[in-house]
Short mmCIF file of C-alpha atoms in Angstrom, two decimals:
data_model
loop_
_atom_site.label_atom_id
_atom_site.label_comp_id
_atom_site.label_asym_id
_atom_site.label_seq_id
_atom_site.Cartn_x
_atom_site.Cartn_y
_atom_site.Cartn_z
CA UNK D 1 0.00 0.00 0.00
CA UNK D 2 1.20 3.56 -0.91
CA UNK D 3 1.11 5.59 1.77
CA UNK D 4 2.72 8.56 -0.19
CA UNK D 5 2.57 9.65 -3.76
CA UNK D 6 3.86 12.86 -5.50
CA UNK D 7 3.44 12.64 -9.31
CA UNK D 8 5.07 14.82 -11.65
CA UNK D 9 5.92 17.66 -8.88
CA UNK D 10 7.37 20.91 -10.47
CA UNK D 11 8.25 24.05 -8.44
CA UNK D 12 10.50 26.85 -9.28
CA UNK D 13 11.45 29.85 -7.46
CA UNK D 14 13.87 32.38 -9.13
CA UNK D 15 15.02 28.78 -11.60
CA UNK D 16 13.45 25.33 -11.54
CA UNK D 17 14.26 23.47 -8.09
CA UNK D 18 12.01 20.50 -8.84
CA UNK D 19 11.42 19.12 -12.65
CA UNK D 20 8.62 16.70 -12.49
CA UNK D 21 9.65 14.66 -9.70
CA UNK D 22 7.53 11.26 -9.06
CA UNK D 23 7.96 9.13 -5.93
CA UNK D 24 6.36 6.83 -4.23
CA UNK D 25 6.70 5.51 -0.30
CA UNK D 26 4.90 2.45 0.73
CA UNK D 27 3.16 2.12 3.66
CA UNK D 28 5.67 1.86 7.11
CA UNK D 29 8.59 2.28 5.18
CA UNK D 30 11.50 4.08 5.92
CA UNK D 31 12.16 6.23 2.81
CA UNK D 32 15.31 8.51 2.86
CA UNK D 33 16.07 11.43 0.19
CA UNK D 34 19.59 11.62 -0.18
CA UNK D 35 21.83 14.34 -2.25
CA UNK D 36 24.11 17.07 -2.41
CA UNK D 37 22.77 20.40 -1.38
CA UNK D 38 20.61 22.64 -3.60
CA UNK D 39 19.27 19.00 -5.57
CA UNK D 40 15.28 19.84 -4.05
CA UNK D 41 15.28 17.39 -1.00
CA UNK D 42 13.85 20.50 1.84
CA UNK D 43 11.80 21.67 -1.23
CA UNK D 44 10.21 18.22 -1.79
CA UNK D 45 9.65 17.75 2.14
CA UNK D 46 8.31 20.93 2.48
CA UNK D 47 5.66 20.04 -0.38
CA UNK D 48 4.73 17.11 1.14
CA UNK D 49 4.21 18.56 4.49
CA UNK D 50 1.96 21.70 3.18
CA UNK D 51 4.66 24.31 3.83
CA UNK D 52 4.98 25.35 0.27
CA UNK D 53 2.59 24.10 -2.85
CA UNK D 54 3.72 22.55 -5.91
CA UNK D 55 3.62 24.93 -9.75
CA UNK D 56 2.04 21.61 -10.92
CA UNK D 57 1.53 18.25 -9.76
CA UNK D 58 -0.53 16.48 -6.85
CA UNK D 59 0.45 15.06 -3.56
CA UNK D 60 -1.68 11.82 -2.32
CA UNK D 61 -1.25 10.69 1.17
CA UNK D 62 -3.60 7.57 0.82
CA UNK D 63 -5.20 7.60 -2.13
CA UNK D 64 -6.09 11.58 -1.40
CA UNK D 65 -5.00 14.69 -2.73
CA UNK D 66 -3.87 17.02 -0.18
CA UNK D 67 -2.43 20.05 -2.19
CA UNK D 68 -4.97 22.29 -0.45
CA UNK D 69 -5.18 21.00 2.89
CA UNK D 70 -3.40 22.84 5.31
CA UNK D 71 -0.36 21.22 6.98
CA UNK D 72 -2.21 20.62 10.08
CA UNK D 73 -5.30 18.99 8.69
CA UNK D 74 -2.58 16.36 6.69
CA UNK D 75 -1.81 14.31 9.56
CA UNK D 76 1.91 14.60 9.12
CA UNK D 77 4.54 14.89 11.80
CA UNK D 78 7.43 16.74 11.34
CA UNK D 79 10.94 16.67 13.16
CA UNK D 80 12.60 19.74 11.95
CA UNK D 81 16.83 19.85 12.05
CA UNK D 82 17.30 22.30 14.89
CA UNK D 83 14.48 20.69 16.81
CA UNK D 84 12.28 23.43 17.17
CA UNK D 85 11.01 22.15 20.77
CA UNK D 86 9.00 25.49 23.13
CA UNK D 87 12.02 26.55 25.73
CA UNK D 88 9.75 27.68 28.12
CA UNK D 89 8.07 24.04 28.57
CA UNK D 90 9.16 20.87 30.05
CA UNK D 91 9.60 18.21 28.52
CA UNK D 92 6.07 16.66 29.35
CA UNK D 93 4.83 19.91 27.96
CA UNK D 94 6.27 19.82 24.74
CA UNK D 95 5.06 16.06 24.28
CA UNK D 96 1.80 16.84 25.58
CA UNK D 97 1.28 20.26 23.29
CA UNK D 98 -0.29 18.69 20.40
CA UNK D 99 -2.33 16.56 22.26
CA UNK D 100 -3.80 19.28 24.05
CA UNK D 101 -4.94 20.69 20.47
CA UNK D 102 -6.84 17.82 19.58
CA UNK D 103 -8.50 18.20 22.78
CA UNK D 104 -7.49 14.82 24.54
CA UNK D 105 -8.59 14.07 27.75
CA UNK D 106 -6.22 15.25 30.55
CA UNK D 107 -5.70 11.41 31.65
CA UNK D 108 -5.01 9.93 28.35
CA UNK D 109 -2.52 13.04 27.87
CA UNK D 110 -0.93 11.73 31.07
CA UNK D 111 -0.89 7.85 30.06
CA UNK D 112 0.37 8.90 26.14
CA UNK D 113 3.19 10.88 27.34
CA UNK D 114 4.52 7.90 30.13
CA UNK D 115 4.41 5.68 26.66
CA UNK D 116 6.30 8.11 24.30
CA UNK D 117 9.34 9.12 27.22
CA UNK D 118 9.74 4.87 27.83
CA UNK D 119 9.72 5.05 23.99
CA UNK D 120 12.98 7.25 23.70
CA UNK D 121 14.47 6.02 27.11
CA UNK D 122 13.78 9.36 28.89
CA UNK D 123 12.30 8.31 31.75
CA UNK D 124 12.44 10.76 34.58
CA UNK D 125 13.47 13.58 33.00
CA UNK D 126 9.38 15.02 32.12
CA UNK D 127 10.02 18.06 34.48
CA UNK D 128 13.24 19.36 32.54
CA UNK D 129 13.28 21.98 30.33
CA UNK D 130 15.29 21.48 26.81
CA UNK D 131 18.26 24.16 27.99
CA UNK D 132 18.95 21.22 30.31
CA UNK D 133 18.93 18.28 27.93
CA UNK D 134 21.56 17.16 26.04
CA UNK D 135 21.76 17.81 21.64
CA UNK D 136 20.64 13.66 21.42
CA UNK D 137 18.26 14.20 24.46
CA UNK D 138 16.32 16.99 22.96
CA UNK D 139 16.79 15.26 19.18
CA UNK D 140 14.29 12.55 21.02
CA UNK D 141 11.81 14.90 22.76
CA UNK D 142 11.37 16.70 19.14
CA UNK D 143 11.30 13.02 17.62
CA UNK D 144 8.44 11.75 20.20
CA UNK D 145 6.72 14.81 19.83
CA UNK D 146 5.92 14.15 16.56
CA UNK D 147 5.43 10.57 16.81
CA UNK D 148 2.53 10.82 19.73
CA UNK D 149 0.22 12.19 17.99
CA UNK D 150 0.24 9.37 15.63
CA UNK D 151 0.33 10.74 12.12
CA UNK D 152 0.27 8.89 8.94
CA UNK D 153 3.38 9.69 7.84
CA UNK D 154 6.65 11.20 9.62
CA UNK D 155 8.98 13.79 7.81
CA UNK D 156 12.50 14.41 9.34
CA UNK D 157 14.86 16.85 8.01
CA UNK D 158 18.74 16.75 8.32
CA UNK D 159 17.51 15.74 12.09
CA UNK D 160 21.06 14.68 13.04
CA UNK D 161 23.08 17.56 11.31
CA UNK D 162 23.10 19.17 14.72
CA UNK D 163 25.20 16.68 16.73
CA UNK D 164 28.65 15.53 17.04
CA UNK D 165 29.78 12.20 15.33
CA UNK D 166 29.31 10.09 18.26
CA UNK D 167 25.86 11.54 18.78
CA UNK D 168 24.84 10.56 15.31
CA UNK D 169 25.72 6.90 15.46
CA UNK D 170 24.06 6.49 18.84
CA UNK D 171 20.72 8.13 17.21
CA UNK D 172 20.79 6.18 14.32
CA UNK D 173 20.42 3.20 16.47
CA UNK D 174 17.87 4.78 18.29
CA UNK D 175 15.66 6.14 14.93
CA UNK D 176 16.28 2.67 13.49
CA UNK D 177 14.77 0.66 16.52
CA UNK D 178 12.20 3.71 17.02
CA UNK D 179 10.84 3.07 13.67
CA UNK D 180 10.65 -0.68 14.00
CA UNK D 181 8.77 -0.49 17.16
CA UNK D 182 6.03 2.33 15.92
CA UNK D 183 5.97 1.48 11.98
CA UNK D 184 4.93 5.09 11.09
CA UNK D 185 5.63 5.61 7.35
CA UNK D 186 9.15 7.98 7.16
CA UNK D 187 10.16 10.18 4.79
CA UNK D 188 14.35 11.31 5.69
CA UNK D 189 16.12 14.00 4.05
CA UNK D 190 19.88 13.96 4.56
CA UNK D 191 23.05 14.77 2.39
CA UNK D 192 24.76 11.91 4.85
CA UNK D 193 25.37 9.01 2.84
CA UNK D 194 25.80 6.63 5.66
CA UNK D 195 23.12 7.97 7.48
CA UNK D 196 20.68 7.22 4.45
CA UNK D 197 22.51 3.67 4.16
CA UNK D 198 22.15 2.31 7.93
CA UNK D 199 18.64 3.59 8.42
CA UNK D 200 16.22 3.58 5.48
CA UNK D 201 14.72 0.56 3.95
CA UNK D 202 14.99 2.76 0.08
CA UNK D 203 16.85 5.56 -0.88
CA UNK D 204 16.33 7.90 -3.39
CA UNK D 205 19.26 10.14 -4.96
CA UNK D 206 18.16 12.73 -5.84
CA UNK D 207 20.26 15.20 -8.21
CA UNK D 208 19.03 18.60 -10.23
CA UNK D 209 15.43 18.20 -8.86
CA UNK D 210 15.16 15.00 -10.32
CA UNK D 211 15.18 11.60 -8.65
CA UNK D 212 18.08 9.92 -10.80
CA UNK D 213 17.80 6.64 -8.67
CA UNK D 214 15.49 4.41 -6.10
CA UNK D 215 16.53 1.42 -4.23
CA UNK D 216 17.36 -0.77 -1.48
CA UNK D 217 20.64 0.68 0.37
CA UNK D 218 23.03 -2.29 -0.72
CA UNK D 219 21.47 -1.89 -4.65
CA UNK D 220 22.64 2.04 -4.40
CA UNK D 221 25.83 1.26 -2.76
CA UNK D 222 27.10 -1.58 -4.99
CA UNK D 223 25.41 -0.86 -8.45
CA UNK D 224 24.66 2.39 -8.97
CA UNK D 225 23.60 3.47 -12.29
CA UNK D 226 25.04 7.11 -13.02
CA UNK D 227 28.38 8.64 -13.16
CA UNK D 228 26.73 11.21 -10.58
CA UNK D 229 25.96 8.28 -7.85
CA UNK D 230 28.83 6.18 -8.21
CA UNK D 231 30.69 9.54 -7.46
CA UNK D 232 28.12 10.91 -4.80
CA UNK D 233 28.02 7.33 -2.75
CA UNK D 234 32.28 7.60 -2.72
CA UNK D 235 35.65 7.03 -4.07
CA UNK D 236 34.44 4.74 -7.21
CA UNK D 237 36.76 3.51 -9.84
CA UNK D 238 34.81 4.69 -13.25
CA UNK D 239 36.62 3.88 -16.58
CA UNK D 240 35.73 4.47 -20.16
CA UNK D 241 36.57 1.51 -23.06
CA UNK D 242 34.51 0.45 -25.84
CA UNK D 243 33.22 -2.89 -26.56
CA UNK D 244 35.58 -5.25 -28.11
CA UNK D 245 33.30 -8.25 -28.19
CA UNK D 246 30.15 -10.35 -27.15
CA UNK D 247 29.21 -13.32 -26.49
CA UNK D 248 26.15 -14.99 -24.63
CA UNK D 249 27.24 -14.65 -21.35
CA UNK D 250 29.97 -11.90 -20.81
CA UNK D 251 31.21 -8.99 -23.18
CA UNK D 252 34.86 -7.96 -23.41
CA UNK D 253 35.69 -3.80 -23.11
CA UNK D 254 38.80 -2.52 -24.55
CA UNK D 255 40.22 0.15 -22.07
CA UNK D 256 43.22 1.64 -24.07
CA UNK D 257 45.58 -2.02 -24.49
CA UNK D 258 43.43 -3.57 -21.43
CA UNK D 259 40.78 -6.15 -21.71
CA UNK D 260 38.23 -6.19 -19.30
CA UNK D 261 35.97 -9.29 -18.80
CA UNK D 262 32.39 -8.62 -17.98
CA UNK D 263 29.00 -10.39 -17.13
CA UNK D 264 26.67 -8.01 -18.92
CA UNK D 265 26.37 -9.59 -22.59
CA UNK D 266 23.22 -6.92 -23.60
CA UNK D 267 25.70 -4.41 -24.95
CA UNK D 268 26.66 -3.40 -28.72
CA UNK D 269 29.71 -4.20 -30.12
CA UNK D 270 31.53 -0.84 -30.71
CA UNK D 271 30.14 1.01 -28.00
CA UNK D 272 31.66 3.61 -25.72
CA UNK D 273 30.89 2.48 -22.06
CA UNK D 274 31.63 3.59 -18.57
CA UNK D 275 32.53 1.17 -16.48
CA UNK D 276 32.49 1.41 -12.68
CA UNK D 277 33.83 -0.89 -10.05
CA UNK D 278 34.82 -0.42 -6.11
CA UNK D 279 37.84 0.35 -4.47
CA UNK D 280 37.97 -2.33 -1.90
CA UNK D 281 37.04 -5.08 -4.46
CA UNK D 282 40.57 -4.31 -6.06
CA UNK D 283 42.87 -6.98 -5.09
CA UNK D 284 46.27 -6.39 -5.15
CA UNK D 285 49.06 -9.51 -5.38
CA UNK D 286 52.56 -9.42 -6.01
CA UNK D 287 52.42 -12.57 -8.23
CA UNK D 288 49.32 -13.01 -11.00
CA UNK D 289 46.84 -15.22 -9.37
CA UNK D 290 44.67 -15.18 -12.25
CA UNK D 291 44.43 -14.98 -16.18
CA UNK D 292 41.18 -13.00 -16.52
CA UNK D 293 40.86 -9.26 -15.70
CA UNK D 294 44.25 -9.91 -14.18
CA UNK D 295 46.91 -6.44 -15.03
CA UNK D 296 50.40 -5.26 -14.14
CA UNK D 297 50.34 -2.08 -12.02
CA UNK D 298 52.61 0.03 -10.75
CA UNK D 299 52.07 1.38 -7.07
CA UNK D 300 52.30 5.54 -7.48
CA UNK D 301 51.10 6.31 -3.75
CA UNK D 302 50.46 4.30 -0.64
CA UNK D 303 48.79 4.80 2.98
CA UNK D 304 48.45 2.53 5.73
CA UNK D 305 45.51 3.95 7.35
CA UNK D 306 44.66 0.86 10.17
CA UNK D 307 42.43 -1.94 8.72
CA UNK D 308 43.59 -1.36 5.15
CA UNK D 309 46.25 0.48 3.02
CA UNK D 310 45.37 2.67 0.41
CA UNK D 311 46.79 2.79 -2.94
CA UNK D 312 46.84 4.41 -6.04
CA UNK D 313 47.92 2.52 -8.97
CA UNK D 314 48.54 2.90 -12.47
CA UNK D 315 47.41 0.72 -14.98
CA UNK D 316 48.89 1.57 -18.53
CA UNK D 317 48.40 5.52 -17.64
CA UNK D 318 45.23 4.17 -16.20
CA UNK D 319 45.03 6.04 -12.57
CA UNK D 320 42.56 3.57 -10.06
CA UNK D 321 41.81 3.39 -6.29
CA UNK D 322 42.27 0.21 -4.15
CA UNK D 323 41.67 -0.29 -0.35
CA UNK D 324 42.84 -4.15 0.64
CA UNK D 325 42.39 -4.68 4.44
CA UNK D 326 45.34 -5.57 5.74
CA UNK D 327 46.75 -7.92 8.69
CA UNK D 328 50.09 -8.64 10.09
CA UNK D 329 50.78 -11.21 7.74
CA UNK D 330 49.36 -9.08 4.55
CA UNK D 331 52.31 -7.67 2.42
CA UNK D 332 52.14 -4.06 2.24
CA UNK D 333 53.87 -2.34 -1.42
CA UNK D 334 55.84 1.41 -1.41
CA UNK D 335 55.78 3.77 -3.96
CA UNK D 336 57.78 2.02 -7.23
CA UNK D 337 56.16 -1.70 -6.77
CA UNK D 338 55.12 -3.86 -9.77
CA UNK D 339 52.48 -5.32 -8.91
CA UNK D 340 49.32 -7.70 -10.33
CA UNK D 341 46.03 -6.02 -10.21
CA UNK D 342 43.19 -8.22 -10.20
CA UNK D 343 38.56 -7.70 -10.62
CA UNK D 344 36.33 -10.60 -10.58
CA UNK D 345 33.98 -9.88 -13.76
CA UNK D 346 30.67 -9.40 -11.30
CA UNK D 347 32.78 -6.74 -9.73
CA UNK D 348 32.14 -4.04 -12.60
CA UNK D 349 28.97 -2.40 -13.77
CA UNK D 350 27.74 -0.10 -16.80
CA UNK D 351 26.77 3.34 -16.08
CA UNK D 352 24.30 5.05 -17.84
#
């Protein structure tokens, strides 16, 4: 079930920010927006939520169009980055504030809030006001005060920009198991890439107010389609060839004198690819272990940075990226070292 739907959203302001975006978030899902700054994700959020109202396009939240509702007649929560909680209430007073507008009775008010603090592991601290919480303390008031009211669907921007590293990984954790336990559908906008990866069940990259990609966290990691993501999600090998040859289960790709072995056999002969493959699936061997996708390299830079070393290689003037975890007994090469470079065929992929 589709909990939210925006179909062919466009909205400009002094130049287009969004160009006919479509996306849809199933019901309880955990839905991040992930992308550089400026690509539309606030824009989008703040479309969904009521805040601003799309040139052209519709917004469903079940089945219903809701570009003239207000955003408090939506049912939408919304955890804004710097929290946004009242400083001159407690903590049970900030919880309790939008229960007191839908006019709930003073006992359930009492009962709901006991639920949401056990919820985010606050217990005992109702009476305190947010000057005397901590950045992760108050990140969970702001985050249960838009969960106990119960909407449909929960919007959180850049919630975790705020803290300090540690901070982030412990409330990752916490969002994570906070989702799992309520099941509220969640719509996360972040430019964090591993904040997008640990928590959502999809992501979608967004890029020039279009969505360029949507899918599960390991299918954006490891195969991502555009020169743009394979960029955006890190340090990605991407090199151009053309096809040499193929046959009915793997095509070869000339890259200057290399041949490169690949699975994907739905190519044309003659043409110009990008090819893309990861840094840590570069193995790197003083002796060839191998004779396919197997090359001589020469090691131009080198850092041992604890569970791997880092090197930069070239590969007949091609310049590529390797991280090999390393161990007391793993070899490590300087600056000068032939060595053998070596990709399994499933390691590379075809851009668009």
């Amino acid at each position: 079930m589709v909990t939210v739907q925006l179909e062919n959203i466009k909205k400009s302001f002094t130049e287009p920010v969004l160009k006919g975006l479509n996306l849809s978030v199933k019901s309880e899902e955990f839905m991040s927006l992930l992308g550089p700054s400026g690509c539309g994700k606030t824009t989008t959020l703040n479309i969904i939520c009521g805040f601003l109202k799309p040139d052209e396009g519709n917004v469903y939240v079940n089945d219903v169009v809701v570009n003239n509702l207000a955003p408090h007649k939506r049912d939408i929560g919304l955890v804004f980055q710097n929290y946004a909680l009242f400083p001159h209430m407690t903590v049970k007073g900030n919880l309790a504030f939008g229960l007191k507008l839908r006019k709930v009775n003073k006992k359930e008010i009492e009962k709901m809030v006991q639920e949401a603090m056990e919820l985010i592991k606050l217990e005992g601290k109702e009476d305190r006001y947010p000057r005397e919480l901590s950045g992760g303390q108050q990140q969970r008031v702001a985050l249960a005060r838009a969960l106990i009211v119960k909407p449909q669907v929960l919007l959180l921007d850049e919630p975790l920009s705020n803290l300090d590293a540690k901070l982030r990984r412990e409330m990752r954790i916490e969002l994570r198991r906070i989702h799992k336990e309520v099941a509220t559908t969640t719509i996360y906008v972040t430019h964090d890439q591993v904040e997008a990866l640990s928590l959502s069940d999809r992501v979608a990259i967004m890029h020039n107010g279009e969505i360029e990609q949507i899918g599960s966290p390991t299918e954006i990691y490891q195969r991502p389609k555009t020169d743009f993501i394979a960029d955006f999600m890190g340090e990605q090998n991407i090199i151009s060839g053309k096809v040499a040859s193929v046959a009915e289960k793997e095509t070869v790709v000339s890259v200057g004198d290399l041949l490169i072995h690949i699975p994907d056999s739905s190519l044309e002969k003659g043409k110009e690819v990008h090819l893309a493959f990861r840094k840590e699936n570069v193995r790197v061997n003083k002796k060839k272990l191998s004779n396919v996708n197997v090359f001589k390299a020469q090691v131009i830079y080198h850092a041992f940075v604890g569970k791997y070393v880092q090197y930069l290689l070239s590969l007949d003037n091609i310049r590529i990226l390797a991280d090999v975890q390393v161990d007391f007994a793993t070899q490590i090469y300087k600056e000068g070292d032939h060595v053998f470079v070596e990709l399994r065929s499933e390691d590379f992929w075809v851009l668009q």
